[in-house]
């Protein structure tokens, strides 16, 4: 911590089963004041999120993933003025995701000190190589913990967010419609929780969304149609027996037991039929159809000929 000019510190997979450095004397030091990237991932560190990290006002990337960190996510993380990436995936964190995370200034507004071009060195993070910090997707990753409670609606304030991973926790309640304010979001994973209610129709506003998963929850109702939702596969929604829609080949009658058996899905509309048709290459579809008709006619004619 006495390296005053240090900008990047990678200690990933360097330790094993050691306590997180959180000695009281560290709180009184003024080191790491120029640190922008701190990675302590994959060290199996024990303890809680260290308090001295809150003093690193220039920190943009914090990676504490794949450790054995316990306790709760501290509220002071939301007051870090330049934090762009928070990765605490695969720990043993409990409690709720603090609403204060929605106050992260660098993810809410372009008005903060977010000059990322000064770090032009190649580095690895999450198994991927980046040449500049500017290329790093802005994200919050808290998956594979024991977090509970509702998903904070305040996350919708982080309009510059690119990736949001909330998967494999114990979140309950409904999906907040405020997530539709994350207009730059590219990846959203809420799978493996206890979420209920419907998928908000407003999430169709996330036009850059390329990955979406809510599988293994308790969601219900019809899956939104159109826009990015037409690009997702059925695996994004599996494990929710009360969900229905064309994508799952299941209508609302098949999600509840009425003692009369399951009804067949309704015939697709013209628009849906066109969509389904365009998933098959035109030449292949034409050839298969022509072949079936030709064989059928030939078979009928041969029967009449021999009779």
PDB file of C-alpha atoms in Angstrom:
ATOM      1  CA  UNK A   1       0.000   0.000   0.000  1.00  0.00           C
ATOM      2  CA  UNK A   2       3.036   2.270   0.049  1.00  0.00           C
ATOM      3  CA  UNK A   3       3.217   2.194  -3.775  1.00  0.00           C
ATOM      4  CA  UNK A   4       1.668   5.607  -4.286  1.00  0.00           C
ATOM      5  CA  UNK A   5       1.705   5.502  -8.105  1.00  0.00           C
ATOM      6  CA  UNK A   6       0.320   1.971  -8.466  1.00  0.00           C
ATOM      7  CA  UNK A   7      -2.634   1.863 -10.896  1.00  0.00           C
ATOM      8  CA  UNK A   8      -3.239  -1.877 -11.390  1.00  0.00           C
ATOM      9  CA  UNK A   9      -2.857  -4.695  -8.851  1.00  0.00           C
ATOM     10  CA  UNK A  10      -3.563  -8.268  -9.938  1.00  0.00           C
ATOM     11  CA  UNK A  11      -3.180 -10.917  -7.256  1.00  0.00           C
ATOM     12  CA  UNK A  12      -5.629 -13.380  -8.801  1.00  0.00           C
ATOM     13  CA  UNK A  13      -5.087 -17.016  -7.694  1.00  0.00           C
ATOM     14  CA  UNK A  14      -2.054 -16.019  -5.657  1.00  0.00           C
ATOM     15  CA  UNK A  15      -3.248 -17.140  -2.225  1.00  0.00           C
ATOM     16  CA  UNK A  16      -5.271 -19.946  -0.716  1.00  0.00           C
ATOM     17  CA  UNK A  17      -7.417 -20.077   2.406  1.00  0.00           C
ATOM     18  CA  UNK A  18      -5.977 -16.918   3.927  1.00  0.00           C
ATOM     19  CA  UNK A  19      -7.914 -14.152   5.690  1.00  0.00           C
ATOM     20  CA  UNK A  20      -8.776 -11.033   3.736  1.00  0.00           C
ATOM     21  CA  UNK A  21      -6.275  -8.298   4.719  1.00  0.00           C
ATOM     22  CA  UNK A  22      -8.466  -6.121   6.890  1.00  0.00           C
ATOM     23  CA  UNK A  23      -6.200  -5.128   9.788  1.00  0.00           C
ATOM     24  CA  UNK A  24      -7.156  -1.962  11.616  1.00  0.00           C
ATOM     25  CA  UNK A  25      -3.852  -0.278  10.775  1.00  0.00           C
ATOM     26  CA  UNK A  26      -4.688  -0.469   7.065  1.00  0.00           C
ATOM     27  CA  UNK A  27      -7.562   1.943   7.636  1.00  0.00           C
ATOM     28  CA  UNK A  28      -5.110   4.636   8.708  1.00  0.00           C
ATOM     29  CA  UNK A  29      -2.824   4.301   5.706  1.00  0.00           C
ATOM     30  CA  UNK A  30      -3.251   6.478   2.628  1.00  0.00           C
ATOM     31  CA  UNK A  31      -1.852   3.987   0.141  1.00  0.00           C
ATOM     32  CA  UNK A  32      -3.395   2.819  -3.120  1.00  0.00           C
ATOM     33  CA  UNK A  33      -4.822   6.285  -3.750  1.00  0.00           C
ATOM     34  CA  UNK A  34      -4.114   5.964  -7.503  1.00  0.00           C
ATOM     35  CA  UNK A  35      -5.288   2.355  -7.788  1.00  0.00           C
ATOM     36  CA  UNK A  36      -7.846   1.846 -10.557  1.00  0.00           C
ATOM     37  CA  UNK A  37      -7.976  -1.968 -10.828  1.00  0.00           C
ATOM     38  CA  UNK A  38      -7.845  -4.341  -7.860  1.00  0.00           C
ATOM     39  CA  UNK A  39      -8.245  -8.067  -8.495  1.00  0.00           C
ATOM     40  CA  UNK A  40      -8.118 -10.599  -5.668  1.00  0.00           C
ATOM     41  CA  UNK A  41     -10.219 -13.236  -7.414  1.00  0.00           C
ATOM     42  CA  UNK A  42      -9.784 -16.965  -7.037  1.00  0.00           C
ATOM     43  CA  UNK A  43      -7.743 -16.795  -3.818  1.00  0.00           C
ATOM     44  CA  UNK A  44     -10.271 -18.536  -1.523  1.00  0.00           C
ATOM     45  CA  UNK A  45      -9.878 -15.638   0.885  1.00  0.00           C
ATOM     46  CA  UNK A  46     -11.849 -15.765   4.130  1.00  0.00           C
ATOM     47  CA  UNK A  47     -13.462 -12.921   6.022  1.00  0.00           C
ATOM     48  CA  UNK A  48     -15.635  -9.990   4.992  1.00  0.00           C
ATOM     49  CA  UNK A  49     -15.317  -7.327   2.311  1.00  0.00           C
ATOM     50  CA  UNK A  50     -12.469  -5.181   3.696  1.00  0.00           C
ATOM     51  CA  UNK A  51     -13.359  -1.675   4.808  1.00  0.00           C
ATOM     52  CA  UNK A  52     -10.177  -0.049   3.498  1.00  0.00           C
ATOM     53  CA  UNK A  53     -11.407  -0.599  -0.081  1.00  0.00           C
ATOM     54  CA  UNK A  54     -13.897   2.200   0.552  1.00  0.00           C
ATOM     55  CA  UNK A  55     -11.012   4.677   0.711  1.00  0.00           C
ATOM     56  CA  UNK A  56      -9.885   3.947  -2.879  1.00  0.00           C
ATOM     57  CA  UNK A  57     -11.682   6.841  -4.560  1.00  0.00           C
ATOM     58  CA  UNK A  58     -10.139   6.228  -8.003  1.00  0.00           C
ATOM     59  CA  UNK A  59     -10.967   2.522  -8.092  1.00  0.00           C
ATOM     60  CA  UNK A  60     -12.843   1.541 -11.244  1.00  0.00           C
ATOM     61  CA  UNK A  61     -12.655  -2.269 -11.153  1.00  0.00           C
ATOM     62  CA  UNK A  62     -13.046  -4.439  -8.036  1.00  0.00           C
ATOM     63  CA  UNK A  63     -12.824  -8.210  -8.439  1.00  0.00           C
ATOM     64  CA  UNK A  64     -13.317 -10.345  -5.327  1.00  0.00           C
ATOM     65  CA  UNK A  65     -14.879 -13.316  -7.115  1.00  0.00           C
ATOM     66  CA  UNK A  66     -14.286 -17.001  -6.327  1.00  0.00           C
ATOM     67  CA  UNK A  67     -13.382 -16.552  -2.680  1.00  0.00           C
ATOM     68  CA  UNK A  68     -14.975 -17.559   0.621  1.00  0.00           C
ATOM     69  CA  UNK A  69     -16.025 -14.093   1.688  1.00  0.00           C
ATOM     70  CA  UNK A  70     -18.912 -14.023   4.159  1.00  0.00           C
ATOM     71  CA  UNK A  71     -21.117 -11.349   5.697  1.00  0.00           C
ATOM     72  CA  UNK A  72     -23.151  -8.802   3.775  1.00  0.00           C
ATOM     73  CA  UNK A  73     -22.405  -6.541   0.830  1.00  0.00           C
ATOM     74  CA  UNK A  74     -21.422  -3.213   2.436  1.00  0.00           C
ATOM     75  CA  UNK A  75     -23.569  -0.194   1.645  1.00  0.00           C
ATOM     76  CA  UNK A  76     -20.506   2.029   1.230  1.00  0.00           C
ATOM     77  CA  UNK A  77     -19.753   0.346  -2.100  1.00  0.00           C
ATOM     78  CA  UNK A  78     -22.523   2.499  -3.562  1.00  0.00           C
ATOM     79  CA  UNK A  79     -20.628   5.673  -2.623  1.00  0.00           C
ATOM     80  CA  UNK A  80     -17.471   4.824  -4.569  1.00  0.00           C
ATOM     81  CA  UNK A  81     -17.373   7.628  -7.167  1.00  0.00           C
ATOM     82  CA  UNK A  82     -15.588   5.865 -10.045  1.00  0.00           C
ATOM     83  CA  UNK A  83     -16.513   2.185  -9.681  1.00  0.00           C
ATOM     84  CA  UNK A  84     -17.489   0.702 -13.057  1.00  0.00           C
ATOM     85  CA  UNK A  85     -17.102  -3.035 -12.432  1.00  0.00           C
ATOM     86  CA  UNK A  86     -18.062  -4.901  -9.256  1.00  0.00           C
ATOM     87  CA  UNK A  87     -17.493  -8.656  -9.348  1.00  0.00           C
ATOM     88  CA  UNK A  88     -18.149 -10.626  -6.145  1.00  0.00           C
ATOM     89  CA  UNK A  89     -19.407 -13.782  -7.844  1.00  0.00           C
ATOM     90  CA  UNK A  90     -19.124 -17.143  -6.033  1.00  0.00           C
ATOM     91  CA  UNK A  91     -18.710 -16.237  -2.413  1.00  0.00           C
ATOM     92  CA  UNK A  92     -20.858 -16.881   0.681  1.00  0.00           C
ATOM     93  CA  UNK A  93     -22.436 -13.444   0.984  1.00  0.00           C
ATOM     94  CA  UNK A  94     -25.811 -13.150   2.705  1.00  0.00           C
ATOM     95  CA  UNK A  95     -28.436 -10.495   3.305  1.00  0.00           C
ATOM     96  CA  UNK A  96     -29.959  -8.190   0.727  1.00  0.00           C
ATOM     97  CA  UNK A  97     -28.332  -6.466  -2.214  1.00  0.00           C
ATOM     98  CA  UNK A  98     -28.052  -2.889  -0.870  1.00  0.00           C
ATOM     99  CA  UNK A  99     -30.215  -0.296  -2.585  1.00  0.00           C
ATOM    100  CA  UNK A 100     -27.199   2.005  -2.341  1.00  0.00           C
ATOM    101  CA  UNK A 101     -25.594   0.092  -5.211  1.00  0.00           C
ATOM    102  CA  UNK A 102     -27.989   2.049  -7.398  1.00  0.00           C
ATOM    103  CA  UNK A 103     -26.092   5.225  -6.406  1.00  0.00           C
ATOM    104  CA  UNK A 104     -22.886   4.306  -8.238  1.00  0.00           C
ATOM    105  CA  UNK A 105     -22.172   7.573 -10.055  1.00  0.00           C
ATOM    106  CA  UNK A 106     -19.898   6.207 -12.754  1.00  0.00           C
ATOM    107  CA  UNK A 107     -22.639   3.772 -13.850  1.00  0.00           C
ATOM    108  CA  UNK A 108     -25.417   6.342 -13.679  1.00  0.00           C
ATOM    109  CA  UNK A 109     -23.947   9.362 -15.427  1.00  0.00           C
ATOM    110  CA  UNK A 110     -21.207  10.358 -17.848  1.00  0.00           C
ATOM    111  CA  UNK A 111     -20.456  13.420 -15.725  1.00  0.00           C
ATOM    112  CA  UNK A 112     -18.016  11.595 -13.434  1.00  0.00           C
ATOM    113  CA  UNK A 113     -14.264  11.266 -13.791  1.00  0.00           C
ATOM    114  CA  UNK A 114     -14.282   8.305 -16.160  1.00  0.00           C
ATOM    115  CA  UNK A 115     -11.173   8.913 -18.262  1.00  0.00           C
ATOM    116  CA  UNK A 116     -10.296   5.314 -19.041  1.00  0.00           C
ATOM    117  CA  UNK A 117      -7.857   5.878 -21.888  1.00  0.00           C
ATOM    118  CA  UNK A 118      -4.846   6.305 -19.613  1.00  0.00           C
ATOM    119  CA  UNK A 119      -4.611   2.566 -18.884  1.00  0.00           C
ATOM    120  CA  UNK A 120      -3.356   1.045 -22.129  1.00  0.00           C
ATOM    121  CA  UNK A 121      -1.812  -2.217 -20.953  1.00  0.00           C
ATOM    122  CA  UNK A 122      -3.053  -5.721 -21.794  1.00  0.00           C
ATOM    123  CA  UNK A 123      -4.671  -7.500 -18.843  1.00  0.00           C
ATOM    124  CA  UNK A 124      -6.856 -10.512 -18.160  1.00  0.00           C
ATOM    125  CA  UNK A 125     -10.143 -10.333 -16.292  1.00  0.00           C
ATOM    126  CA  UNK A 126     -12.804 -13.053 -16.106  1.00  0.00           C
ATOM    127  CA  UNK A 127     -10.722 -15.120 -18.524  1.00  0.00           C
ATOM    128  CA  UNK A 128     -10.786 -12.443 -21.233  1.00  0.00           C
ATOM    129  CA  UNK A 129      -7.986 -10.176 -22.372  1.00  0.00           C
ATOM    130  CA  UNK A 130      -8.479  -6.427 -22.634  1.00  0.00           C
ATOM    131  CA  UNK A 131      -6.044  -3.905 -24.071  1.00  0.00           C
ATOM    132  CA  UNK A 132      -7.583  -0.905 -22.375  1.00  0.00           C
ATOM    133  CA  UNK A 133      -9.817  -0.369 -19.396  1.00  0.00           C
ATOM    134  CA  UNK A 134     -12.129   1.484 -21.768  1.00  0.00           C
ATOM    135  CA  UNK A 135     -12.980  -1.833 -23.489  1.00  0.00           C
ATOM    136  CA  UNK A 136     -14.069  -3.499 -20.261  1.00  0.00           C
ATOM    137  CA  UNK A 137     -17.867  -3.963 -20.037  1.00  0.00           C
ATOM    138  CA  UNK A 138     -19.346  -2.066 -17.125  1.00  0.00           C
ATOM    139  CA  UNK A 139     -21.024  -4.579 -14.907  1.00  0.00           C
ATOM    140  CA  UNK A 140     -22.306  -5.786 -11.555  1.00  0.00           C
ATOM    141  CA  UNK A 141     -21.854  -9.485 -10.865  1.00  0.00           C
ATOM    142  CA  UNK A 142     -23.161 -10.918  -7.592  1.00  0.00           C
ATOM    143  CA  UNK A 143     -24.160 -14.388  -8.799  1.00  0.00           C
ATOM    144  CA  UNK A 144     -23.676 -17.629  -6.861  1.00  0.00           C
ATOM    145  CA  UNK A 145     -24.061 -16.239  -3.361  1.00  0.00           C
ATOM    146  CA  UNK A 146     -26.805 -16.487  -0.738  1.00  0.00           C
ATOM    147  CA  UNK A 147     -28.355 -13.072  -1.236  1.00  0.00           C
ATOM    148  CA  UNK A 148     -32.046 -12.712  -0.401  1.00  0.00           C
ATOM    149  CA  UNK A 149     -34.851 -10.166  -0.460  1.00  0.00           C
ATOM    150  CA  UNK A 150     -36.129  -8.265  -3.467  1.00  0.00           C
ATOM    151  CA  UNK A 151     -34.068  -7.096  -6.428  1.00  0.00           C
ATOM    152  CA  UNK A 152     -33.612  -3.365  -5.724  1.00  0.00           C
ATOM    153  CA  UNK A 153     -35.551  -1.137  -8.098  1.00  0.00           C
ATOM    154  CA  UNK A 154     -32.715   1.389  -7.681  1.00  0.00           C
ATOM    155  CA  UNK A 155     -30.582  -0.704 -10.030  1.00  0.00           C
ATOM    156  CA  UNK A 156     -32.578   0.946 -12.784  1.00  0.00           C
ATOM    157  CA  UNK A 157     -30.600   4.142 -12.149  1.00  0.00           C
ATOM    158  CA  UNK A 158     -27.452   2.576 -13.598  1.00  0.00           C
ATOM    159  CA  UNK A 159     -28.224   3.389 -17.218  1.00  0.00           C
ATOM    160  CA  UNK A 160     -24.585   2.903 -18.328  1.00  0.00           C
ATOM    161  CA  UNK A 161     -24.546  -0.705 -17.097  1.00  0.00           C
ATOM    162  CA  UNK A 162     -23.712  -3.364 -19.710  1.00  0.00           C
ATOM    163  CA  UNK A 163     -23.894  -6.554 -17.638  1.00  0.00           C
ATOM    164  CA  UNK A 164     -26.020  -7.491 -14.628  1.00  0.00           C
ATOM    165  CA  UNK A 165     -25.643 -10.961 -13.083  1.00  0.00           C
ATOM    166  CA  UNK A 166     -27.977 -11.765 -10.169  1.00  0.00           C
ATOM    167  CA  UNK A 167     -28.167 -15.501 -10.797  1.00  0.00           C
ATOM    168  CA  UNK A 168     -28.140 -18.378  -8.309  1.00  0.00           C
ATOM    169  CA  UNK A 169     -29.139 -16.532  -5.161  1.00  0.00           C
ATOM    170  CA  UNK A 170     -32.301 -16.480  -3.045  1.00  0.00           C
ATOM    171  CA  UNK A 171     -33.911 -13.328  -4.459  1.00  0.00           C
ATOM    172  CA  UNK A 172     -37.708 -13.317  -4.260  1.00  0.00           C
ATOM    173  CA  UNK A 173     -40.554 -11.036  -5.228  1.00  0.00           C
ATOM    174  CA  UNK A 174     -41.173  -9.705  -8.714  1.00  0.00           C
ATOM    175  CA  UNK A 175     -38.787  -8.475 -11.376  1.00  0.00           C
ATOM    176  CA  UNK A 176     -38.730  -4.673 -11.007  1.00  0.00           C
ATOM    177  CA  UNK A 177     -39.949  -2.883 -14.123  1.00  0.00           C
ATOM    178  CA  UNK A 178     -37.310  -0.220 -13.434  1.00  0.00           C
ATOM    179  CA  UNK A 179     -34.730  -2.539 -14.998  1.00  0.00           C
ATOM    180  CA  UNK A 180     -36.111  -1.373 -18.337  1.00  0.00           C
ATOM    181  CA  UNK A 181     -34.252   1.912 -17.734  1.00  0.00           C
ATOM    182  CA  UNK A 182     -30.953   0.090 -18.283  1.00  0.00           C
ATOM    183  CA  UNK A 183     -30.950   1.049 -21.948  1.00  0.00           C
ATOM    184  CA  UNK A 184     -27.315  -0.007 -22.521  1.00  0.00           C
ATOM    185  CA  UNK A 185     -27.694  -3.444 -20.947  1.00  0.00           C
ATOM    186  CA  UNK A 186     -26.338  -6.344 -23.012  1.00  0.00           C
ATOM    187  CA  UNK A 187     -26.504  -9.256 -20.546  1.00  0.00           C
ATOM    188  CA  UNK A 188     -29.102  -9.883 -17.826  1.00  0.00           C
ATOM    189  CA  UNK A 189     -29.107 -13.086 -15.774  1.00  0.00           C
ATOM    190  CA  UNK A 190     -31.666 -13.610 -12.994  1.00  0.00           C
ATOM    191  CA  UNK A 191     -31.809 -17.412 -13.184  1.00  0.00           C
ATOM    192  CA  UNK A 192     -31.809 -19.739 -10.197  1.00  0.00           C
ATOM    193  CA  UNK A 193     -33.762 -17.568  -7.747  1.00  0.00           C
ATOM    194  CA  UNK A 194     -37.305 -17.530  -6.319  1.00  0.00           C
ATOM    195  CA  UNK A 195     -38.722 -14.725  -8.450  1.00  0.00           C
ATOM    196  CA  UNK A 196     -42.483 -14.665  -9.000  1.00  0.00           C
ATOM    197  CA  UNK A 197     -45.020 -12.692 -10.980  1.00  0.00           C
ATOM    198  CA  UNK A 198     -44.788 -11.830 -14.665  1.00  0.00           C
ATOM    199  CA  UNK A 199     -41.867 -10.769 -16.819  1.00  0.00           C
ATOM    200  CA  UNK A 200     -42.343  -6.996 -17.229  1.00  0.00           C
ATOM    201  CA  UNK A 201     -43.403  -6.052 -20.746  1.00  0.00           C
ATOM    202  CA  UNK A 202     -41.228  -2.948 -20.403  1.00  0.00           C
ATOM    203  CA  UNK A 203     -38.052  -5.073 -20.667  1.00  0.00           C
ATOM    204  CA  UNK A 204     -38.647  -5.033 -24.427  1.00  0.00           C
ATOM    205  CA  UNK A 205     -37.069  -1.564 -24.311  1.00  0.00           C
ATOM    206  CA  UNK A 206     -33.647  -3.153 -23.754  1.00  0.00           C
ATOM    207  CA  UNK A 207     -32.723  -3.110 -27.429  1.00  0.00           C
ATOM    208  CA  UNK A 208     -29.065  -4.085 -26.892  1.00  0.00           C
ATOM    209  CA  UNK A 209     -29.873  -7.165 -24.812  1.00  0.00           C
ATOM    210  CA  UNK A 210     -28.120 -10.181 -26.350  1.00  0.00           C
ATOM    211  CA  UNK A 211     -28.284 -12.561 -23.372  1.00  0.00           C
ATOM    212  CA  UNK A 212     -31.266 -13.002 -21.058  1.00  0.00           C
ATOM    213  CA  UNK A 213     -32.075 -15.760 -18.574  1.00  0.00           C
ATOM    214  CA  UNK A 214     -34.788 -16.172 -15.945  1.00  0.00           C
ATOM    215  CA  UNK A 215     -34.773 -19.960 -15.879  1.00  0.00           C
ATOM    216  CA  UNK A 216     -35.463 -21.886 -12.673  1.00  0.00           C
ATOM    217  CA  UNK A 217     -37.710 -19.360 -10.950  1.00  0.00           C
ATOM    218  CA  UNK A 218     -41.453 -19.270 -10.232  1.00  0.00           C
ATOM    219  CA  UNK A 219     -42.504 -16.786 -12.903  1.00  0.00           C
ATOM    220  CA  UNK A 220     -45.916 -16.876 -14.549  1.00  0.00           C
ATOM    221  CA  UNK A 221     -47.882 -15.354 -17.396  1.00  0.00           C
ATOM    222  CA  UNK A 222     -47.053 -14.877 -21.050  1.00  0.00           C
ATOM    223  CA  UNK A 223     -43.501 -14.274 -22.229  1.00  0.00           C
ATOM    224  CA  UNK A 224     -43.249 -10.831 -23.881  1.00  0.00           C
ATOM    225  CA  UNK A 225     -43.230 -10.889 -27.675  1.00  0.00           C
ATOM    226  CA  UNK A 226     -41.279  -8.791 -30.119  1.00  0.00           C
ATOM    227  CA  UNK A 227     -38.002  -6.875 -30.179  1.00  0.00           C
ATOM    228  CA  UNK A 228     -35.125  -8.658 -28.416  1.00  0.00           C
ATOM    229  CA  UNK A 229     -37.416 -11.281 -26.904  1.00  0.00           C
ATOM    230  CA  UNK A 230     -37.794 -12.836 -30.353  1.00  0.00           C
ATOM    231  CA  UNK A 231     -34.064 -13.608 -30.351  1.00  0.00           C
ATOM    232  CA  UNK A 232     -33.971 -15.618 -27.107  1.00  0.00           C
ATOM    233  CA  UNK A 233     -34.308 -19.411 -27.008  1.00  0.00           C
ATOM    234  CA  UNK A 234     -36.551 -21.516 -24.784  1.00  0.00           C
ATOM    235  CA  UNK A 235     -33.600 -22.240 -22.476  1.00  0.00           C
ATOM    236  CA  UNK A 236     -33.835 -18.636 -21.240  1.00  0.00           C
ATOM    237  CA  UNK A 237     -37.216 -19.445 -19.656  1.00  0.00           C
ATOM    238  CA  UNK A 238     -37.142 -23.142 -18.735  1.00  0.00           C
ATOM    239  CA  UNK A 239     -37.860 -24.192 -15.169  1.00  0.00           C
ATOM    240  CA  UNK A 240     -40.867 -21.844 -14.883  1.00  0.00           C
ATOM    241  CA  UNK A 241     -43.900 -24.130 -15.322  1.00  0.00           C
ATOM    242  CA  UNK A 242     -46.353 -21.214 -15.070  1.00  0.00           C
ATOM    243  CA  UNK A 243     -44.832 -19.341 -18.003  1.00  0.00           C
ATOM    244  CA  UNK A 244     -46.384 -19.787 -21.420  1.00  0.00           C
ATOM    245  CA  UNK A 245     -46.012 -18.505 -24.951  1.00  0.00           C
ATOM    246  CA  UNK A 246     -45.208 -19.488 -28.503  1.00  0.00           C
ATOM    247  CA  UNK A 247     -41.544 -19.915 -27.657  1.00  0.00           C
ATOM    248  CA  UNK A 248     -42.316 -22.635 -25.090  1.00  0.00           C
ATOM    249  CA  UNK A 249     -45.011 -24.249 -27.271  1.00  0.00           C
ATOM    250  CA  UNK A 250     -47.309 -24.004 -24.248  1.00  0.00           C
ATOM    251  CA  UNK A 251     -50.438 -21.941 -23.801  1.00  0.00           C
ATOM    252  CA  UNK A 252     -52.057 -20.692 -20.617  1.00  0.00           C
ATOM    253  CA  UNK A 253     -54.357 -23.744 -20.330  1.00  0.00           C
ATOM    254  CA  UNK A 254     -51.440 -26.156 -20.044  1.00  0.00           C
ATOM    255  CA  UNK A 255     -49.929 -24.428 -17.008  1.00  0.00           C
ATOM    256  CA  UNK A 256     -52.765 -25.333 -14.647  1.00  0.00           C
ATOM    257  CA  UNK A 257     -54.302 -28.690 -13.929  1.00  0.00           C
ATOM    258  CA  UNK A 258     -58.033 -28.706 -14.652  1.00  0.00           C
ATOM    259  CA  UNK A 259     -58.662 -32.430 -14.705  1.00  0.00           C
ATOM    260  CA  UNK A 260     -59.488 -32.353 -18.423  1.00  0.00           C
ATOM    261  CA  UNK A 261     -56.007 -32.893 -19.802  1.00  0.00           C
ATOM    262  CA  UNK A 262     -53.809 -30.439 -21.618  1.00  0.00           C
ATOM    263  CA  UNK A 263     -55.224 -28.525 -24.530  1.00  0.00           C
ATOM    264  CA  UNK A 264     -53.212 -28.251 -27.693  1.00  0.00           C
ATOM    265  CA  UNK A 265     -51.517 -24.903 -28.335  1.00  0.00           C
ATOM    266  CA  UNK A 266     -53.592 -22.573 -30.520  1.00  0.00           C
ATOM    267  CA  UNK A 267     -52.745 -22.350 -34.185  1.00  0.00           C
ATOM    268  CA  UNK A 268     -50.086 -19.691 -34.787  1.00  0.00           C
ATOM    269  CA  UNK A 269     -51.137 -16.398 -36.269  1.00  0.00           C
ATOM    270  CA  UNK A 270     -49.991 -15.364 -39.719  1.00  0.00           C
ATOM    271  CA  UNK A 271     -47.225 -13.287 -38.213  1.00  0.00           C
ATOM    272  CA  UNK A 272     -46.079 -16.128 -35.988  1.00  0.00           C
ATOM    273  CA  UNK A 273     -46.195 -18.584 -38.874  1.00  0.00           C
ATOM    274  CA  UNK A 274     -44.033 -16.268 -40.928  1.00  0.00           C
ATOM    275  CA  UNK A 275     -41.588 -15.974 -38.042  1.00  0.00           C
ATOM    276  CA  UNK A 276     -41.434 -19.743 -37.627  1.00  0.00           C
ATOM    277  CA  UNK A 277     -40.983 -20.227 -41.351  1.00  0.00           C
ATOM    278  CA  UNK A 278     -38.074 -17.839 -41.534  1.00  0.00           C
ATOM    279  CA  UNK A 279     -36.193 -19.922 -38.972  1.00  0.00           C
ATOM    280  CA  UNK A 280     -35.784 -22.551 -41.719  1.00  0.00           C
ATOM    281  CA  UNK A 281     -33.613 -21.773 -44.765  1.00  0.00           C
ATOM    282  CA  UNK A 282     -35.926 -21.019 -47.686  1.00  0.00           C
ATOM    283  CA  UNK A 283     -34.286 -23.455 -50.099  1.00  0.00           C
ATOM    284  CA  UNK A 284     -34.454 -26.311 -47.627  1.00  0.00           C
ATOM    285  CA  UNK A 285     -38.078 -25.659 -46.739  1.00  0.00           C
ATOM    286  CA  UNK A 286     -39.094 -25.451 -50.408  1.00  0.00           C
ATOM    287  CA  UNK A 287     -37.243 -28.651 -51.295  1.00  0.00           C
ATOM    288  CA  UNK A 288     -38.701 -30.658 -48.411  1.00  0.00           C
ATOM    289  CA  UNK A 289     -42.236 -29.473 -49.180  1.00  0.00           C
ATOM    290  CA  UNK A 290     -41.906 -30.210 -52.896  1.00  0.00           C
ATOM    291  CA  UNK A 291     -40.509 -33.666 -52.143  1.00  0.00           C
ATOM    292  CA  UNK A 292     -43.379 -34.554 -49.781  1.00  0.00           C
ATOM    293  CA  UNK A 293     -46.062 -33.445 -52.251  1.00  0.00           C
ATOM    294  CA  UNK A 294     -44.398 -35.252 -55.146  1.00  0.00           C
ATOM    295  CA  UNK A 295     -44.060 -38.537 -53.259  1.00  0.00           C
ATOM    296  CA  UNK A 296     -47.683 -38.353 -52.097  1.00  0.00           C
ATOM    297  CA  UNK A 297     -49.021 -37.787 -55.626  1.00  0.00           C
ATOM    298  CA  UNK A 298     -46.805 -40.507 -57.056  1.00  0.00           C
ATOM    299  CA  UNK A 299     -48.008 -42.986 -54.421  1.00  0.00           C
ATOM    300  CA  UNK A 300     -51.681 -42.231 -55.171  1.00  0.00           C
ATOM    301  CA  UNK A 301     -51.186 -42.530 -58.899  1.00  0.00           C
ATOM    302  CA  UNK A 302     -49.359 -45.851 -58.567  1.00  0.00           C
ATOM    303  CA  UNK A 303     -52.218 -47.271 -56.475  1.00  0.00           C
ATOM    304  CA  UNK A 304     -54.766 -46.284 -59.137  1.00  0.00           C
ATOM    305  CA  UNK A 305     -52.551 -47.724 -61.867  1.00  0.00           C
ATOM    306  CA  UNK A 306     -52.155 -51.128 -60.227  1.00  0.00           C
ATOM    307  CA  UNK A 307     -55.821 -51.280 -59.210  1.00  0.00           C
TER     308      UNK A 307
END
